[in-house]
Coordinates of C-alpha atoms in Angstrom, one line a residue:
Chain V
M3 CA -12.5 -6.4 22.6
V4 CA -9.5 -8.3 23.8
I5 CA -8.0 -8.0 20.4
R6 CA -8.5 -4.3 20.5
Y7 CA -6.7 -3.9 23.8
A8 CA -3.8 -6.0 22.6
L9 CA -3.7 -3.9 19.5
I10 CA -3.6 -0.6 21.4
A11 CA -0.9 -1.9 23.7
L12 CA 1.1 -3.1 20.7
L13 CA 0.8 0.2 18.8
T14 CA 1.7 2.2 21.9
S15 CA 4.8 0.2 22.6
G16 CA 5.7 0.3 18.9
M17 CA 5.4 4.1 18.8
L18 CA 7.4 4.6 22.0
G19 CA 10.1 2.7 20.2
V20 CA 10.0 5.2 17.5
S21 CA 10.2 8.2 19.8
F22 CA 12.9 7.1 22.1
G23 CA 15.1 5.7 19.4
E24 CA 17.8 8.4 19.0
E25 CA 18.4 7.4 15.5
I26 CA 15.8 8.1 12.9
K27 CA 14.3 4.8 11.8
D28 CA 13.9 3.8 8.2
P29 CA 10.1 4.4 7.7
A30 CA 9.7 1.5 5.3
E31 CA 11.3 -0.9 7.8
E32 CA 9.1 0.5 10.6
V33 CA 5.9 -0.2 8.6
K34 CA 7.1 -3.8 7.9
K35 CA 7.9 -4.3 11.5
Q36 CA 4.4 -3.1 12.6
K37 CA 2.7 -5.3 10.1
K38 CA 4.6 -8.3 11.2
L39 CA 3.8 -7.6 14.9
L40 CA 0.1 -7.2 14.2
L41 CA 0.0 -10.4 12.3
E42 CA 1.7 -12.2 15.1
V43 CA -0.6 -10.9 17.7
M44 CA -3.9 -10.9 15.9
G45 CA -3.4 -13.6 13.3
V46 CA -5.0 -11.3 10.7
L47 CA -4.6 -7.7 9.6
P48 CA -7.2 -5.2 10.6
G49 CA -7.6 -4.1 7.0
D50 CA -8.6 -7.6 6.0
L51 CA -11.3 -7.6 8.7
I52 CA -12.7 -4.4 7.4
A53 CA -12.8 -5.7 3.8
E54 CA -14.7 -8.7 5.2
E55 CA -17.1 -6.3 6.9
G56 CA -17.5 -4.5 3.6
K57 CA -18.3 -7.8 1.9
E58 CA -21.1 -8.4 4.4
Y59 CA -22.6 -4.9 3.7
F60 CA -22.3 -5.7 0.0
H61 CA -24.7 -8.6 0.3
K62 CA -27.0 -7.1 2.9
K63 CA -30.3 -5.5 1.9
G64 CA -30.7 -1.8 1.9
P65 CA -33.9 0.2 2.7
N66 CA -35.6 -0.8 -0.6
G67 CA -34.8 -4.5 -0.2
K68 CA -32.0 -4.5 -2.8
S69 CA -28.4 -5.2 -2.1
C70 CA -25.3 -4.2 -4.0
A71 CA -25.1 -7.8 -5.2
S72 CA -28.6 -7.5 -6.7
C73 CA -27.0 -5.5 -9.6
H74 CA -23.3 -6.3 -9.4
G75 CA -23.7 -10.0 -8.6
K76 CA -22.6 -12.2 -5.8
D77 CA -19.1 -11.2 -4.7
G78 CA -19.2 -8.5 -7.3
K79 CA -18.9 -11.1 -10.0
G80 CA -22.2 -10.6 -11.9
E81 CA -22.5 -11.2 -15.6
K82 CA -23.8 -7.7 -15.8
M83 CA -21.9 -4.8 -14.2
P84 CA -19.2 -6.9 -12.4
L85 CA -17.0 -4.9 -10.0
V86 CA -14.0 -7.1 -10.5
G87 CA -11.3 -4.7 -11.9
A88 CA -13.6 -1.6 -11.5
Y89 CA -11.5 0.2 -8.9
A90 CA -8.4 0.0 -11.2
T91 CA -10.2 2.2 -13.7
M92 CA -11.5 4.8 -11.2
P93 CA -12.2 7.8 -11.0
K94 CA -14.4 7.6 -14.1
Y95 CA -17.3 9.4 -15.7
Y96 CA -20.7 7.7 -15.1
K97 CA -23.6 8.5 -17.3
D98 CA -26.3 7.5 -14.7
I99 CA -25.1 10.2 -12.3
D100 CA -23.6 12.5 -15.0
K101 CA -20.5 12.9 -12.8
V102 CA -16.9 11.8 -12.6
A103 CA -16.8 9.8 -9.4
D104 CA -14.2 8.3 -7.1
L105 CA -14.9 5.2 -5.1
D106 CA -16.5 6.9 -2.2
L107 CA -18.8 9.1 -4.3
R108 CA -19.7 6.2 -6.6
I109 CA -20.7 3.9 -3.7
K110 CA -22.6 6.7 -2.0
S111 CA -24.5 7.4 -5.3
C112 CA -25.5 3.7 -5.6
M113 CA -26.7 3.6 -2.0
E114 CA -28.9 6.7 -2.6
K115 CA -30.1 6.0 -6.1
Y116 CA -30.4 2.2 -6.1
L117 CA -30.6 1.0 -2.5
G118 CA -33.0 3.6 -1.2
Y119 CA -30.8 5.3 1.4
D120 CA -31.8 8.7 2.5
P121 CA -29.0 11.1 1.4
K122 CA -29.3 13.1 4.6
K123 CA -28.7 10.0 6.7
I124 CA -25.6 8.9 5.0
S125 CA -23.9 12.2 4.2
G126 CA -22.0 12.2 7.5
K127 CA -20.3 9.9 9.9
A128 CA -23.0 7.2 9.8
G129 CA -22.5 6.9 6.1
R130 CA -18.7 6.6 6.5
K131 CA -19.2 3.6 8.7
I132 CA -20.7 1.7 5.7
I133 CA -18.9 3.4 2.8
V134 CA -15.4 2.9 4.1
P135 CA -15.7 -0.9 4.5
L136 CA -17.6 -1.1 1.2
A137 CA -14.8 0.9 -0.6
T138 CA -12.2 -1.3 0.9
Y139 CA -14.0 -4.4 -0.2
V140 CA -14.8 -3.1 -3.7
A141 CA -11.2 -2.0 -4.2
S142 CA -9.9 -5.4 -3.1
L143 CA -11.8 -6.9 -6.0
S144 CA -9.2 -5.4 -8.3
N145 CA -6.3 -7.0 -6.4
G146 CA -3.5 -8.2 -8.8
M147 CA -4.8 -6.0 -11.6
K148 CA -2.9 -3.1 -13.1
F149 CA -4.2 0.5 -12.6
N150 CA -5.5 1.7 -15.9
V151 CA -7.3 5.0 -15.7
K152 CA -8.1 6.7 -19.0
L153 CA -9.1 10.2 -19.9
D154 CA -11.5 9.5 -22.7
H155 CA -14.5 11.6 -21.6
P156 CA -14.1 15.4 -21.7
K157 CA -15.3 15.6 -18.0
E158 CA -12.5 13.1 -17.1
K159 CA -9.9 15.3 -18.8
E160 CA -11.3 18.4 -17.0
M161 CA -11.2 16.6 -13.7
F162 CA -7.5 15.6 -14.3
E163 CA -6.6 19.2 -15.1
K164 CA -8.4 20.5 -12.0
G165 CA -6.6 17.8 -9.9
K166 CA -3.2 18.8 -11.4
E167 CA -3.9 22.4 -10.6
L168 CA -4.8 21.6 -7.0
W169 CA -1.7 19.5 -6.6
Y170 CA 0.6 22.4 -7.5
A171 CA -1.5 25.2 -5.9
R172 CA 0.3 27.0 -3.1
V173 CA -2.5 27.8 -0.7
G174 CA -3.4 29.0 2.8
K175 CA -1.4 30.5 5.6
M176 CA 1.3 27.9 5.4
D177 CA 1.9 28.6 1.7
F178 CA 2.0 24.8 1.0
S179 CA 1.0 22.7 -1.9
C180 CA 0.7 19.0 -2.2
A181 CA 3.7 19.1 -4.6
M182 CA 6.0 20.9 -2.1
C183 CA 5.6 18.1 0.5
H184 CA 5.2 15.1 -1.9
D185 CA 7.3 15.9 -5.0
K186 CA 10.0 18.5 -4.2
Y187 CA 10.6 17.4 -0.6
G188 CA 9.3 13.8 -0.8
G189 CA 11.7 11.7 1.3
Y190 CA 12.6 14.6 3.6
R191 CA 11.5 14.8 7.2
I192 CA 8.9 17.2 8.7
R193 CA 9.8 16.9 12.3
L194 CA 10.3 13.1 12.4
Q195 CA 7.7 12.3 9.8
T196 CA 9.1 11.2 6.5
L197 CA 7.2 12.7 3.5
A198 CA 5.7 10.1 1.1
K199 CA 6.2 10.2 -2.6
P200 CA 2.7 9.2 -3.7
K201 CA 3.3 9.6 -7.5
E202 CA 6.5 7.5 -7.4
S203 CA 4.9 4.8 -5.2
K204 CA 1.7 4.8 -7.5
V205 CA -0.2 5.4 -4.3
M206 CA -3.7 4.7 -5.6
R207 CA -2.8 1.0 -5.9
Y208 CA -2.6 0.5 -2.1
W209 CA -5.5 2.7 -0.9
P210 CA -7.9 2.4 0.9
A211 CA -5.3 1.7 3.6
Y212 CA -5.2 0.7 7.2
R213 CA -3.3 3.4 9.3
Y214 CA -1.7 1.6 12.2
S215 CA -0.8 4.9 13.9
K216 CA -4.5 5.7 14.2
D217 CA -5.9 2.2 14.1
K218 CA -8.2 3.3 11.4
M219 CA -9.1 2.4 7.8
W220 CA -8.9 5.4 5.6
T221 CA -10.0 5.9 2.0
M222 CA -8.1 8.5 -0.1
E223 CA -10.8 11.1 0.8
D224 CA -9.8 10.7 4.4
R225 CA -6.1 11.1 3.5
I226 CA -6.7 14.2 1.4
R227 CA -8.7 15.8 4.2
G228 CA -5.9 14.9 6.7
C229 CA -3.3 16.6 4.5
Y230 CA -5.4 19.8 4.1
K231 CA -5.9 19.9 7.8
Q232 CA -2.1 19.7 8.4
I233 CA -1.6 22.8 6.3
K234 CA -4.5 24.7 7.9
V235 CA -6.7 24.7 5.0
T236 CA -10.4 24.0 5.7
K237 CA -10.9 20.3 4.7
P238 CA -13.1 19.8 1.6
P239 CA -16.3 18.0 2.7
F240 CA -16.5 14.2 1.8
Y241 CA -17.6 13.6 -1.8
H242 CA -16.4 17.1 -2.8
W243 CA -15.1 17.5 -6.4
A244 CA -11.6 18.3 -5.1
H245 CA -11.3 14.7 -3.9
V246 CA -12.3 13.4 -7.3
A247 CA -9.9 15.8 -9.0
L248 CA -6.9 15.0 -6.9
Q249 CA -7.5 11.3 -7.2
M250 CA -7.9 11.6 -10.9
Y251 CA -4.4 13.2 -11.0
M252 CA -2.9 10.6 -8.6
A253 CA -4.6 7.7 -10.4
V254 CA -3.2 8.7 -13.8
N255 CA 0.2 8.8 -12.1
S256 CA -0.6 5.3 -10.6
N257 CA -1.2 3.7 -14.0
G258 CA 0.7 0.4 -14.4
G259 CA 0.8 -0.1 -10.6
V260 CA -0.7 -3.4 -9.4
V261 CA -3.6 -3.1 -7.0
E262 CA -2.9 -4.4 -3.5
V263 CA -5.7 -3.4 -1.1
P264 CA -6.1 -3.0 1.8
G265 CA -2.9 -1.1 2.1
F266 CA -1.0 -0.9 5.3
V267 CA 0.6 2.5 6.2
R268 CA 1.7 4.5 9.1
Chain B
M66 CA 14.3 15.0 31.5
K67 CA 10.6 15.8 32.1
K68 CA 10.6 18.3 29.3
W69 CA 12.2 15.8 27.0
I70 CA 9.5 13.3 27.7
I71 CA 6.8 15.8 27.0
S72 CA 8.4 16.9 23.7
V73 CA 8.8 13.3 22.8
A74 CA 5.2 12.6 23.6
G75 CA 4.2 15.3 21.1
L76 CA 6.1 13.9 18.3
I77 CA 4.6 10.5 18.6
V78 CA 1.4 11.9 17.3
G79 CA 3.5 13.4 14.6
I80 CA 2.5 16.0 12.1
S81 CA -1.2 16.1 12.9
L82 CA -0.2 17.5 16.3
L83 CA 2.2 20.0 14.8
Y84 CA -0.6 21.7 13.0
V85 CA -3.2 22.3 15.6
P86 CA -6.2 24.3 14.3
D87 CA -6.1 28.0 15.0
T88 CA -8.2 28.8 18.1
A89 CA -7.9 32.5 17.3
E90 CA -10.0 32.0 14.2
A91 CA -12.5 29.6 15.7
G92 CA -16.1 30.8 15.6
K93 CA -16.2 31.9 12.0
K94 CA -16.7 28.9 9.8
R95 CA -14.4 29.0 6.8
T96 CA -14.9 26.9 3.6
F97 CA -12.5 25.0 1.5
E98 CA -13.3 27.3 -1.4
E99 CA -12.4 30.4 0.5
D100 CA -9.2 28.8 1.8
I101 CA -7.9 27.8 -1.5
K102 CA -8.1 31.3 -2.9
Q103 CA -4.6 32.4 -3.7
D104 CA -2.8 35.8 -3.6
W105 CA -0.8 36.9 -6.6
A106 CA 2.5 35.5 -5.3
Q107 CA 1.0 32.1 -4.5
K108 CA -0.4 31.9 -8.0
V109 CA 2.9 32.7 -9.5
C110 CA 4.6 30.0 -7.4
S111 CA 2.0 27.3 -8.3
N112 CA 4.0 25.5 -11.0
P113 CA 5.9 22.2 -11.0
E114 CA 9.3 23.9 -10.7
S115 CA 8.0 26.2 -7.9
K116 CA 9.8 29.0 -9.5
V117 CA 8.9 32.6 -10.5
P118 CA 9.2 33.1 -14.3
P119 CA 12.3 35.4 -14.9
E120 CA 10.3 38.2 -16.4
L121 CA 8.2 38.5 -13.1
L122 CA 11.1 38.1 -10.7
D123 CA 11.8 41.8 -10.1
K124 CA 8.1 42.6 -9.5
F125 CA 7.8 39.6 -7.3
L126 CA 10.7 40.5 -5.0
E127 CA 9.6 44.1 -4.8
E128 CA 6.0 43.2 -3.9
Q129 CA 7.1 40.8 -1.2
K130 CA 9.5 43.3 0.3
K131 CA 6.7 45.9 0.5
L132 CA 4.7 43.5 2.7
I133 CA 7.3 43.5 5.5
K134 CA 6.3 45.6 8.6
Y135 CA 8.3 46.4 11.7
P136 CA 7.4 46.5 15.4
K137 CA 6.0 49.9 16.5
S138 CA 9.0 50.3 18.9
G139 CA 11.3 49.9 16.0
N140 CA 13.2 47.2 17.9
I141 CA 13.8 44.0 15.9
Y142 CA 15.8 42.3 18.7
G143 CA 13.5 41.1 21.4
D144 CA 13.7 38.5 24.2
W145 CA 15.5 35.3 23.3
K146 CA 13.7 33.3 26.0
R147 CA 10.3 34.2 24.6
G148 CA 11.7 33.6 21.1
E149 CA 12.7 30.0 22.2
K150 CA 9.1 29.2 23.0
L151 CA 7.7 30.7 19.9
F152 CA 10.3 28.9 17.8
S153 CA 9.3 25.5 19.0
N154 CA 5.5 26.0 19.6
P155 CA 3.7 24.1 16.8
K156 CA 0.8 26.6 17.0
K157 CA 3.2 29.6 16.5
G158 CA 6.6 29.4 14.8
N159 CA 6.6 25.7 14.4
C160 CA 10.2 26.2 13.1
Y161 CA 11.3 22.7 14.2
A162 CA 9.0 21.2 11.6
C163 CA 11.7 22.1 9.1
H164 CA 14.8 23.2 11.0
C165 CA 17.1 21.7 13.6
G166 CA 18.6 24.2 16.0
D167 CA 19.0 23.5 19.7
P168 CA 20.9 20.2 19.7
K169 CA 18.7 19.0 22.6
E170 CA 15.7 19.1 20.3
L171 CA 15.8 15.8 18.3
A172 CA 12.4 16.1 16.8
C173 CA 13.4 18.4 14.0
G174 CA 12.8 18.2 10.3
N175 CA 15.4 18.6 7.5
L176 CA 13.6 20.6 4.8
G177 CA 15.5 23.7 5.9
P178 CA 19.1 24.2 6.9
N179 CA 20.2 23.4 10.5
L180 CA 20.2 26.7 12.4
K181 CA 22.7 25.6 15.1
G182 CA 25.3 28.2 15.6
Y183 CA 23.3 30.7 13.4
G184 CA 24.3 33.7 15.5
K185 CA 28.0 33.0 14.9
K186 CA 27.6 33.4 11.2
K187 CA 27.6 37.2 11.5
K188 CA 24.3 37.6 9.6
D189 CA 22.6 40.9 9.9
P190 CA 19.7 40.6 12.5
E191 CA 17.6 42.8 10.2
Y192 CA 18.0 40.2 7.5
T193 CA 16.9 37.5 9.9
Y194 CA 13.9 39.6 10.9
R195 CA 12.9 40.2 7.3
K196 CA 13.5 36.6 6.3
I197 CA 11.2 35.3 9.0
Y198 CA 8.6 38.0 8.3
N199 CA 8.5 37.2 4.6
S200 CA 10.7 34.3 3.5
W201 CA 9.7 34.9 -0.2
A202 CA 11.3 38.3 -0.2
Y203 CA 14.6 36.4 -0.3
V204 CA 13.8 33.0 -1.8
P205 CA 10.8 33.3 -4.0
C206 CA 8.4 30.3 -3.6
S207 CA 10.4 28.8 -0.8
V208 CA 8.7 26.0 1.2
M209 CA 9.2 28.3 4.2
Y210 CA 5.9 30.0 4.9
R211 CA 5.6 33.8 5.2
A212 CA 5.0 34.0 8.9
G213 CA 4.5 37.8 9.2
V214 CA 2.6 38.2 6.0
H215 CA 0.0 35.7 7.1
G216 CA -0.1 37.1 10.6
R217 CA 1.0 33.7 12.0
L218 CA 3.6 35.7 14.0
T219 CA 3.4 39.4 15.1
P220 CA 6.3 41.7 14.4
E221 CA 7.1 41.6 18.2
E222 CA 7.1 37.8 18.1
I223 CA 9.4 37.8 15.2
A224 CA 11.8 40.1 17.0
D225 CA 11.9 37.6 19.9
I226 CA 12.8 34.8 17.5
V227 CA 15.5 37.0 16.0
A228 CA 17.0 37.3 19.5
Y229 CA 16.7 33.6 20.0
L230 CA 18.7 33.0 16.7
H231 CA 21.4 35.7 17.4
S232 CA 21.9 35.9 21.1
P233 CA 25.2 34.3 22.4
E234 CA 23.1 33.2 25.4
S235 CA 20.7 31.2 23.3
P236 CA 21.1 27.4 23.2
I237 CA 21.2 27.8 19.4
N238 CA 24.6 29.4 19.8
K239 CA 26.0 27.4 22.7

């Protein structure tokens, strides 16, 4: 609790700094500064705490008495179906669910299919409370490894094509596309917000990420929903194919990038 | 000073605050699938170069021009003070997202040209009106959204913004 207050005070003062500074600050420098400040005050980064929380869930029994570790091994290092390195190859086609899945959908599927969770109970916010930390933890098991997503299965190719289509699609009342903000005008400012270049930065390698401006851990599904909201397009529900498609497109563009999760972003 | 603080408070929250959901449309629940349906022009623009293929260009410009409508009064030069509010309101024009203009407004984007002194450039107000109503009738596939076409701004509201950009009284031209 005390930590939380300190954090909020810190974030607020940091942000006031941004707004009153007449000069436009270098966004990369600002992120570094915030990270350093948080480390100084808390001694640990919030994202690492959330990964720890995910690790606890990973070893905790679900409704049917099994845990993730029952199948994937302690710390995800089982002889069968280890999860070390798994994130660096996702999204991917899975035979057991006959779907291409991203991290969020894969974890939710395992919870329903193999841990006995009631799908209705975890489809909403309650589910996100477990799935986000689990995703953070599972992704961190690929730290130091290179992103290497392949398009071997026809459904993977199809997902990639759909993702590419969505990336370039001009939609909604603002006539925007992901590409307009993140390719063509990447590096420009919308108001004071510098637009990221997710393809260039091999973005999948540092997501899920802790957003210090919101004091929240986000998976890429949260990020995609946030971007659609900005352009006044109704957000795709969590676990929707659009998330998988867009991540497939971004993941292929992230190939070669070294995984470093949890990320730390504005 | 007070106004400055308020505008500053807004930008702390950044872009999420700039795009507040439409209240006018609340009530009816829209879906993602409905919202990503494209009109013909949006489809044509959905390519990595964000360009209209040369063979479609004439048709594209003609169709976009046809979409432009005028205020019933016929007056395209409204009230600059109202225009000032519409220009900066994130729920209406949201023009500062991409344009700087009034030098007092520091929270302005740089996707579009700086509009400071726009009125001194001797542009035809009718061009300004048409450009804001349908930006794609002049620059196909521009990142500047088609405010009139999508009903984000009414013809009368666009006329007010035209006055804001052209009037010698307006802070844009001071």
